[in-house]
Short mmCIF file of C-alpha atoms and ligand atoms in Angstrom, two decimals:
data_model
loop_
_atom_site.label_atom_id
_atom_site.label_comp_id
_atom_site.label_asym_id
_atom_site.label_seq_id
_atom_site.Cartn_x
_atom_site.Cartn_y
_atom_site.Cartn_z
CA UNK Q 296 -101.04 12.88 75.86
CA UNK Q 297 -99.11 15.21 73.63
CA UNK Q 298 -95.97 14.81 75.67
CA UNK Q 299 -96.30 11.10 75.47
CA UNK Q 300 -96.65 11.10 71.73
CA UNK Q 301 -93.53 13.21 71.29
CA UNK Q 302 -91.54 11.04 73.63
CA UNK Q 303 -92.57 7.87 71.85
CA UNK Q 304 -91.77 9.23 68.45
CA UNK Q 305 -88.32 10.11 69.78
CA UNK Q 306 -87.69 6.64 71.05
CA UNK Q 307 -88.96 4.48 68.27
CA UNK Q 308 -86.73 5.70 65.46
CA UNK Q 309 -83.57 3.75 66.08
CA UNK Q 310 -80.51 5.22 64.43
CA UNK Q 311 -79.12 3.42 61.41
CA UNK Q 312 -75.78 1.87 62.23
CA UNK Q 313 -73.15 0.55 59.87
CA UNK Q 314 -70.71 -0.24 62.64
CA UNK Q 315 -68.89 -3.54 61.88
CA UNK Q 316 -69.56 -5.27 65.21
CA UNK Q 317 -68.18 -8.59 63.90
CA UNK Q 318 -64.85 -7.15 62.99
CA UNK Q 319 -64.57 -4.90 66.08
CA UNK Q 320 -66.43 -6.43 69.04
CA UNK Q 321 -67.15 -3.72 71.60
CA UNK Q 322 -66.12 -5.98 74.46
CA UNK Q 323 -62.67 -6.69 73.00
CA UNK Q 324 -59.73 -5.73 75.21
CA UNK Q 325 -58.62 -2.16 74.55
CA UNK Q 326 -61.97 -1.11 73.06
CA UNK Q 327 -63.52 1.86 74.88
CA UNK Q 328 -66.37 2.57 72.44
CA UNK Q 329 -69.77 2.46 74.17
CA UNK Q 330 -72.73 1.02 72.32
CA UNK Q 331 -74.54 4.37 72.13
CA UNK Q 332 -71.62 5.75 70.11
CA UNK Q 333 -71.17 2.71 67.84
CA UNK Q 334 -74.89 2.80 67.04
CA UNK Q 335 -74.55 6.20 65.44
CA UNK Q 336 -71.71 5.29 63.09
CA UNK Q 337 -73.09 5.55 59.56
CA UNK Q 338 -75.84 8.05 60.35
CA UNK Q 339 -74.07 10.58 58.10
CA UNK Q 340 -76.01 13.69 59.10
CA UNK Q 341 -73.76 15.71 56.78
CA UNK Q 342 -75.18 13.84 53.77
CA UNK Q 343 -78.83 14.49 54.56
CA UNK Q 344 -80.00 17.31 52.25
CA UNK Q 345 -82.71 18.52 54.65
CA UNK Q 346 -80.57 18.40 57.77
CA UNK Q 347 -78.87 21.66 58.81
CA UNK Q 348 -75.47 19.96 58.45
CA UNK Q 349 -76.33 18.82 54.92
CA UNK Q 350 -77.58 22.29 54.01
CA UNK Q 351 -74.40 23.83 55.42
CA UNK Q 352 -72.22 21.31 53.60
CA UNK Q 353 -73.83 22.32 50.31
CA UNK Q 354 -73.24 26.01 51.04
CA UNK Q 355 -69.58 25.36 51.79
CA UNK Q 356 -69.18 23.28 48.62
CA UNK Q 357 -70.71 26.09 46.61
CA UNK Q 358 -67.81 28.22 47.80
CA UNK Q 359 -64.93 25.76 47.23
CA UNK Q 360 -65.95 23.80 44.15
CA UNK Q 361 -65.36 26.65 41.67
CA UNK Q 362 -61.76 26.62 42.96
CA UNK Q 363 -61.34 23.02 41.82
CA UNK Q 364 -61.74 21.14 45.11
CA UNK Q 365 -63.12 17.57 45.03
CA UNK Q 366 -65.26 16.34 47.92
CA UNK Q 367 -64.82 13.02 49.75
CA UNK Q 368 -67.74 12.67 52.13
CA UNK Q 369 -68.06 8.90 52.47
CA UNK Q 370 -64.70 7.80 53.85
CA UNK Q 371 -65.00 5.38 56.77
CA UNK Q 372 -64.59 6.97 60.21
CA UNK Q 373 -62.67 3.86 61.32
CA UNK Q 374 -59.01 4.71 60.76
CA UNK Q 375 -55.55 3.59 61.86
CA UNK Q 376 -53.63 5.36 64.60
CA UNK Q 377 -50.97 5.84 61.90
CA UNK Q 378 -53.26 7.97 59.78
CA UNK Q 379 -55.00 9.73 62.67
CA UNK Q 380 -51.81 10.58 64.60
CA UNK Q 381 -48.38 9.44 63.30
CA UNK Q 382 -48.72 10.77 59.76
CA UNK Q 383 -49.58 14.14 61.33
CA UNK Q 384 -46.56 14.29 63.65
CA UNK Q 385 -48.73 13.91 66.74
CA UNK Q 386 -46.21 12.75 69.36
CA UNK Q 387 -46.67 9.30 70.90
CA UNK Q 388 -47.28 10.82 74.35
CA UNK Q 389 -49.71 13.53 73.17
CA UNK Q 390 -52.89 13.74 75.32
CA UNK Q 391 -55.14 13.43 72.29
CA UNK Q 392 -53.95 9.82 71.89
CA UNK Q 393 -54.99 8.83 75.38
CA UNK Q 394 -58.01 6.53 75.80
CA UNK Q 395 -59.45 9.25 78.03
CA UNK Q 396 -59.77 11.43 74.90
CA UNK Q 397 -60.05 9.02 71.96
CA UNK Q 398 -62.32 6.07 71.13
CA UNK Q 399 -60.17 3.01 70.42
CA UNK Q 400 -61.48 -0.12 68.66
CA UNK Q 401 -58.18 -1.85 69.35
CA UNK Q 402 -54.58 -0.78 69.97
CA UNK Q 403 -54.05 0.59 66.47
CA UNK Q 404 -57.57 1.43 65.25
CA UNK Q 405 -59.66 4.41 66.34
CA UNK Q 406 -62.80 6.31 65.45
CA UNK Q 407 -61.19 9.27 63.69
CA UNK Q 408 -60.81 12.27 66.00
CA UNK Q 409 -60.58 14.68 63.07
CA UNK Q 410 -60.90 14.65 59.31
CA UNK Q 411 -57.16 15.40 59.12
CA UNK Q 412 -56.85 11.60 59.45
CA UNK Q 413 -57.37 11.41 55.67
CA UNK Q 414 -54.70 13.91 54.63
CA UNK Q 415 -52.00 11.28 54.33
CA UNK Q 416 -53.81 8.78 52.11
CA UNK Q 417 -55.26 11.42 49.78
CA UNK Q 418 -51.95 13.25 49.42
CA UNK Q 419 -50.18 9.97 48.78
CA UNK Q 420 -52.74 9.21 46.06
CA UNK Q 421 -51.60 12.41 44.33
CA UNK Q 422 -54.52 14.78 44.99
CA UNK Q 423 -53.86 18.52 44.97
CA UNK Q 424 -57.09 20.10 46.12
CA UNK Q 425 -59.65 18.23 48.13
CA UNK Q 426 -62.29 18.42 50.83
CA UNK Q 427 -63.14 15.64 53.27
CA UNK Q 428 -66.28 15.79 55.35
CA UNK Q 429 -67.48 13.32 57.91
CA UNK Q 430 -68.33 12.38 61.45
CA UNK Q 431 -65.53 12.58 64.02
CA UNK Q 432 -65.45 11.22 67.55
CA UNK Q 433 -63.98 12.50 70.81
CA UNK Q 434 -64.37 11.88 74.48
CA UNK Q 435 -64.79 15.49 75.45
CA UNK Q 436 -66.52 17.84 77.84
CA UNK Q 437 -70.32 18.17 77.89
CA UNK Q 438 -71.91 21.51 77.17
CA UNK Q 439 -73.98 23.18 74.48
CA UNK Q 440 -71.14 23.38 71.95
CA UNK Q 441 -69.38 20.03 72.64
CA UNK Q 442 -70.66 16.62 71.67
CA UNK Q 443 -68.84 13.25 71.44
CA UNK Q 444 -69.75 12.94 67.77
CA UNK Q 445 -69.51 15.96 65.56
CA UNK Q 446 -68.69 16.71 61.95
CA UNK Q 447 -65.74 18.35 60.31
CA UNK Q 448 -64.82 19.37 56.81
CA UNK Q 449 -61.16 19.26 55.94
CA UNK Q 450 -59.69 21.23 53.08
CA UNK Q 451 -56.23 20.80 51.57
CA UNK Q 452 -54.58 22.72 48.75
CA UNK Q 453 -51.05 22.14 47.48
CA UNK Q 454 -49.09 24.77 45.59
CA UNK Q 455 -46.48 24.56 42.88
CA UNK Q 456 -43.02 25.83 43.92
CA UNK Q 457 -43.39 29.23 42.15
CA UNK Q 458 -46.69 30.00 43.99
CA UNK Q 459 -45.43 29.29 47.46
CA UNK Q 460 -44.86 32.77 48.87
CA UNK Q 461 -48.54 33.59 49.31
CA UNK Q 462 -49.87 30.44 50.97
CA UNK Q 463 -50.54 31.85 54.41
CA UNK Q 464 -52.29 34.98 53.15
CA UNK Q 465 -54.34 33.03 50.61
CA UNK Q 466 -55.42 30.61 53.35
CA UNK Q 467 -56.64 33.36 55.67
CA UNK Q 468 -58.29 35.36 52.91
CA UNK Q 469 -60.11 32.30 51.56
CA UNK Q 470 -61.47 31.37 54.97
CA UNK Q 471 -62.56 34.96 55.64
CA UNK Q 472 -64.36 34.92 52.29
CA UNK Q 473 -65.97 31.61 53.21
CA UNK Q 474 -67.21 33.17 56.47
CA UNK Q 475 -68.69 36.07 54.49
CA UNK Q 476 -70.21 33.68 51.96
CA UNK Q 477 -71.97 31.88 54.83
CA UNK Q 478 -72.79 34.72 57.22
CA UNK Q 479 -72.64 37.94 55.24
CA UNK Q 480 -70.30 40.88 55.91
CA UNK Q 481 -71.61 41.73 59.38
CA UNK Q 482 -70.26 38.71 61.22
CA UNK Q 483 -67.73 39.48 63.99
CA UNK Q 484 -64.67 37.24 63.74
CA UNK Q 485 -61.08 37.09 64.95
CA UNK Q 486 -57.91 35.06 64.26
CA UNK Q 487 -56.08 33.36 67.12
CA UNK Q 488 -52.53 32.00 66.83
CA UNK Q 489 -52.41 28.41 67.94
CA UNK Q 490 -50.42 25.19 67.65
CA UNK Q 491 -51.05 22.00 65.69
CA UNK Q 492 -48.23 19.46 65.17
CA UNK Q 493 -49.19 19.18 61.49
CA UNK Q 494 -49.24 22.87 60.50
CA UNK Q 495 -46.79 25.72 61.00
CA UNK Q 496 -47.88 28.45 61.48
CA UNK Q 497 -51.34 27.50 62.82
CA UNK Q 498 -54.48 29.55 63.41
CA UNK Q 499 -58.02 29.28 64.69
CA UNK Q 500 -60.96 31.41 63.63
CA UNK Q 501 -63.52 32.46 66.23
CA UNK Q 502 -66.95 33.95 65.61
CA UNK Q 503 -69.01 35.96 68.06
CA UNK Q 504 -72.20 34.00 68.80
CA UNK Q 505 -74.72 34.95 71.47
CA UNK Q 506 -72.12 37.09 73.23
CA UNK Q 507 -69.40 34.43 73.31
CA UNK Q 508 -66.44 33.62 71.06
CA UNK Q 509 -67.04 30.29 69.36
CA UNK Q 510 -64.09 28.49 67.77
CA UNK Q 511 -65.24 27.35 64.34
CA UNK Q 512 -62.10 26.12 62.57
CA UNK Q 513 -58.40 25.31 62.80
CA UNK Q 514 -55.94 25.77 59.93
CA UNK Q 515 -52.38 26.41 58.89
CA UNK Q 516 -49.54 25.89 56.46
CA UNK Q 517 -48.90 22.13 56.18
CA UNK Q 518 -45.76 21.11 58.05
CA UNK Q 519 -43.00 20.04 55.61
CA UNK Q 520 -42.52 16.74 57.45
CA UNK Q 521 -46.19 15.84 56.90
CA UNK Q 522 -45.67 16.28 53.15
CA UNK Q 523 -42.35 14.42 53.24
CA UNK Q 524 -44.09 11.40 54.77
CA UNK Q 525 -46.39 11.31 51.73
CA UNK Q 526 -43.46 11.44 49.32
CA UNK Q 527 -44.25 15.04 48.35
CA UNK Q 528 -41.61 16.92 50.33
CA UNK Q 529 -40.93 19.27 47.43
CA UNK Q 530 -44.44 20.76 47.58
CA UNK Q 531 -46.12 23.11 50.03
CA UNK Q 532 -49.72 23.82 50.92
CA UNK Q 533 -52.38 24.73 53.40
CA UNK Q 534 -54.99 22.75 55.30
CA UNK Q 535 -58.03 23.64 57.37
CA UNK Q 536 -60.61 21.79 59.45
CA UNK Q 537 -64.08 23.32 59.81
CA UNK Q 538 -66.32 22.44 62.76
CA UNK Q 539 -69.64 21.94 60.95
CA UNK Q 540 -71.91 21.99 64.02
CA UNK Q 541 -70.31 25.18 65.28
CA UNK Q 542 -70.78 26.89 61.91
CA UNK Q 543 -74.35 25.58 61.67
CA UNK Q 544 -75.16 26.85 65.16
CA UNK Q 545 -74.27 30.36 64.04
CA UNK Q 546 -75.85 30.07 60.60
CA UNK Q 547 -79.20 28.67 61.73
CA UNK Q 548 -79.16 30.10 65.28
CA UNK Q 549 -79.30 26.61 66.77
CA UNK Q 550 -78.65 27.11 70.49
CA UNK Q 551 -77.62 23.59 71.54
CA UNK Q 552 -75.48 21.01 69.73
CA UNK Q 553 -77.73 18.12 70.85
CA UNK Q 554 -80.47 19.40 68.56
CA UNK Q 555 -78.56 18.09 65.53
CA UNK Q 556 -79.40 14.57 66.75
CA UNK Q 557 -83.05 15.05 67.66
CA UNK Q 558 -85.76 13.10 65.84
CA UNK Q 559 -88.38 15.68 66.81
CA UNK Q 560 -90.44 16.77 63.81
CA UNK Q 561 -90.69 20.28 65.25
CA UNK Q 562 -86.98 20.57 64.54
CA UNK Q 563 -86.83 18.80 61.19
CA UNK Q 564 -89.84 20.37 59.52
CA UNK Q 565 -88.17 23.77 59.88
CA UNK Q 566 -85.42 22.65 57.48
CA UNK Q 567 -87.63 20.78 55.01
CA UNK Q 568 -87.01 23.39 52.30
CA UNK Q 569 -83.29 22.62 52.33
CA UNK Q 570 -82.65 26.37 52.64
CA UNK Q 571 -80.91 28.48 55.27
CA UNK Q 572 -83.60 29.54 57.74
CA UNK Q 573 -83.45 30.90 61.27
CA UNK Q 574 -84.33 28.16 63.70
CA UNK Q 575 -87.35 28.99 65.88
CA UNK Q 576 -86.95 27.25 69.25
CA UNK Q 577 -90.17 25.36 69.83
CA UNK Q 578 -89.66 25.13 73.52
CA UNK Q 579 -87.32 25.74 76.36
CA UNK Q 580 -87.97 23.38 79.20
CA UNK Q 581 -86.52 24.05 82.66
CA UNK Q 582 -83.23 22.41 83.57
CA UNK Q 583 -82.87 20.16 86.58
CA UNK Q 584 -79.55 20.35 88.46
CA UNK Q 585 -77.98 17.52 90.42
CA UNK Q 586 -74.64 17.58 92.20
CA UNK Q 587 -72.31 14.68 92.79
CA UNK Q 588 -69.29 14.86 95.11
CA UNK Q 589 -66.62 12.26 95.64
CA UNK Q 590 -63.10 11.59 96.86
CA UNK Q 591 -60.73 10.56 94.09
CA UNK Q 592 -59.06 7.27 94.90
CA UNK Q 593 -56.89 6.61 91.85
CA UNK Q 594 -56.28 8.13 88.44
CA UNK Q 595 -59.46 9.97 87.53
CA UNK Q 596 -60.36 11.70 84.28
CA UNK Q 597 -63.45 13.86 83.98
CA UNK Q 598 -64.14 12.40 80.52
CA UNK Q 599 -64.84 9.06 82.22
CA UNK Q 600 -67.52 10.74 84.31
CA UNK Q 601 -68.89 12.46 81.20
CA UNK Q 602 -69.10 9.12 79.41
CA UNK Q 603 -71.07 7.54 82.25
CA UNK Q 604 -73.50 10.45 82.39
CA UNK Q 605 -74.01 10.25 78.61
CA UNK Q 606 -74.45 6.52 78.76
CA UNK Q 607 -77.09 6.78 81.49
CA UNK Q 608 -78.93 9.95 80.46
CA UNK Q 609 -78.21 10.21 76.72
CA UNK Q 610 -79.18 13.57 75.29
CA UNK Q 611 -81.03 14.52 78.47
CA UNK Q 612 -77.71 15.77 79.81
CA UNK Q 613 -77.02 19.36 78.85
CA UNK Q 614 -73.85 20.15 80.74
CA UNK Q 615 -71.43 18.72 83.30
CA UNK Q 616 -69.01 20.98 85.08
CA UNK Q 617 -66.65 21.09 88.06
CA UNK Q 618 -68.13 23.18 90.89
CA UNK Q 619 -65.58 22.59 93.59
CA UNK Q 620 -62.16 21.03 93.92
CA UNK Q 621 -60.21 20.77 97.16
CA UNK Q 622 -57.53 18.77 98.95
CA UNK Q 623 -58.22 17.63 102.48
CA UNK Q 624 -55.52 19.19 104.71
CA UNK Q 625 -55.04 16.07 106.84
CA UNK Q 626 -55.59 13.11 104.51
CA UNK Q 627 -54.26 14.83 101.40
CA UNK Q 628 -57.18 13.38 99.44
CA UNK Q 629 -58.77 15.31 96.56
CA UNK Q 630 -62.49 15.92 96.40
CA UNK Q 631 -64.41 16.96 93.30
CA UNK Q 632 -67.95 18.23 93.14
CA UNK Q 633 -69.63 18.19 89.70
CA UNK Q 634 -72.92 19.73 88.77
CA UNK Q 635 -75.00 17.96 86.12
CA UNK Q 636 -77.63 19.94 84.24
CA UNK Q 637 -80.37 17.70 82.87
CA UNK Q 638 -82.71 19.23 80.33
CA UNK Q 639 -84.67 17.73 77.49
CA UNK Q 640 -84.84 19.49 74.15
CA UNK Q 641 -88.34 18.12 73.57
CA UNK Q 642 -90.34 17.81 76.77
CA UNK Q 643 -90.56 18.44 80.52
CA UNK Q 644 -88.66 16.09 82.76
CA UNK Q 645 -90.10 14.84 86.02
CA UNK Q 646 -88.09 15.04 89.19
CA UNK Q 647 -88.55 11.34 89.69
CA UNK Q 648 -87.05 10.28 86.41
CA UNK Q 649 -84.03 12.53 86.99
CA UNK Q 650 -83.60 11.17 90.51
CA UNK Q 651 -83.60 7.69 89.01
CA UNK Q 652 -80.98 8.62 86.43
CA UNK Q 653 -78.84 10.37 89.04
CA UNK Q 654 -78.97 7.29 91.24
CA UNK Q 655 -77.71 5.12 88.39
CA UNK Q 656 -74.95 7.65 87.70
CA UNK Q 657 -73.93 7.57 91.38
CA UNK Q 658 -73.72 3.78 91.38
CA UNK Q 659 -71.84 3.61 88.09
CA UNK Q 660 -69.31 6.19 89.23
CA UNK Q 661 -68.49 4.06 92.27
CA UNK Q 662 -68.41 0.77 90.36
CA UNK Q 663 -66.59 1.90 87.24
CA UNK Q 664 -64.32 4.69 88.49
CA UNK Q 665 -63.59 3.49 92.02
CA UNK Q 666 -64.28 6.86 93.67
CA UNK Q 667 -65.84 7.29 97.11
CA UNK Q 668 -69.06 9.26 97.24
CA UNK Q 669 -69.35 11.96 99.87
C1 LIG L 827 -58.62 19.87 64.54
O1 LIG L 827 -59.37 18.90 64.65
C2 LIG L 827 -57.63 19.97 63.41
N1 LIG L 827 -57.59 18.71 62.71
C3 LIG L 827 -58.05 21.12 62.49
C4 LIG L 827 -57.02 21.42 61.46
C5 LIG L 827 -57.09 20.85 60.19
C6 LIG L 827 -55.95 22.24 61.77
C7 LIG L 827 -56.12 21.12 59.25
C8 LIG L 827 -54.97 22.51 60.84
C9 LIG L 827 -55.07 21.94 59.58
P1 LIG L 827 -59.65 21.15 66.58
O2 LIG L 827 -59.48 20.07 67.58
O3 LIG L 827 -59.45 22.53 67.07
O4 LIG L 827 -58.67 20.96 65.36
O5 LIG L 827 -61.11 21.01 65.95
C10 LIG L 827 -61.49 21.75 64.81
C11 LIG L 827 -62.88 22.33 65.00
O6 LIG L 827 -63.82 21.30 65.34
C12 LIG L 827 -62.97 23.29 66.18
O7 LIG L 827 -62.56 24.57 65.78
C13 LIG L 827 -64.45 23.25 66.50
O8 LIG L 827 -65.17 24.08 65.61
C14 LIG L 827 -64.82 21.82 66.21
N2 LIG L 827 -64.87 21.01 67.45
C15 LIG L 827 -63.84 20.55 68.22
N3 LIG L 827 -64.29 19.79 69.25
C16 LIG L 827 -65.65 19.75 69.14
C17 LIG L 827 -66.71 19.10 69.87
N4 LIG L 827 -66.47 18.31 70.94
N5 LIG L 827 -67.99 19.29 69.47
C18 LIG L 827 -68.25 20.07 68.38
N6 LIG L 827 -67.31 20.68 67.63
C19 LIG L 827 -66.02 20.53 68.00
MG1 LIG L 828 -59.27 23.76 68.56
#
């Protein structure tokens, strides 16, 4: 009985959606946004004061606002490819533009893949110091720290010409101070050199969490060409993009990114005070593993498999990963074997229901991806 009550309470609360279906029909040519993603547009977890993301957002604001940063946390996640990519020097053949990685509404409109999509318009409008937080969307891998919708907070600060020699050091020092503001002095962190087309040099910050390095943010000195495109080529500045779920996982000890989307009261009542508290897992149900093996027939991208599994199993899927990959010596054909871990955050799963889901996945993979099951 108890299980049934929990399950029903999970199912009956439909997410609020502000997706403009009339303007962007999901069945239009070139649209690869599934309904389960569109339905969550407008949920705005980062603006809910008793949600871990809302609590975290407030903590981060507390750090930046005294430095004169204004927050934009209600900009629409529907943006042009110009703002999401071109304005940021992302080359026209860059993988991140591919429909295997990005949700397109039509050829030149996407669900933003990062909050950097708003740099151009806000810089053009003359702002000097600002933060942008919001939901971002990516077709990505499936595991406990990756989810197709997550939240970022962007920060941008421009400097007058006479202040420009210290930008890189100020950027790194500020973000280290932010990490200490959130986590205290004992947190273990490290800087990694990386590449973004829109910053030079570029860095990522990683934090040690449950024995693994977790990448929590990307940042760098804004590329001069990005500023030139906004008509501000004579200025310089820094930018950063924080991964809010990743920071919240460390801050609240939340072990799985799917929990941010649960409707289970056992999760939400723990954050009712709006304060930073250590999350107490209310349960850990056993996972159920299913393998699927197939011969690839044509172009295949693992994100297409991930999307099908998400579409069929929703948040019951915990992880999808490649177990085996080989080329047949005679036919030259490639075979992939993926393992799918199913696990509910809220209840025990029955073997039967997982078998049913797996069967639907197997059929969809054949129908939609044209592979041959082994
Ligand atoms: C970016 O999105 C850059 N726009 C960040 C940036 C801004 C760089 C400004 C320079 C200047 P990246 O793809 O690495 O970078 O994502 C930033 C952060 O988002 C990551 O460090 C990680 O914390 C988080 N993140 C990325 N993918 C996911 C995902 N699928 N699920 C949850 N969090 C994610
Ligand atoms: Mg990264």
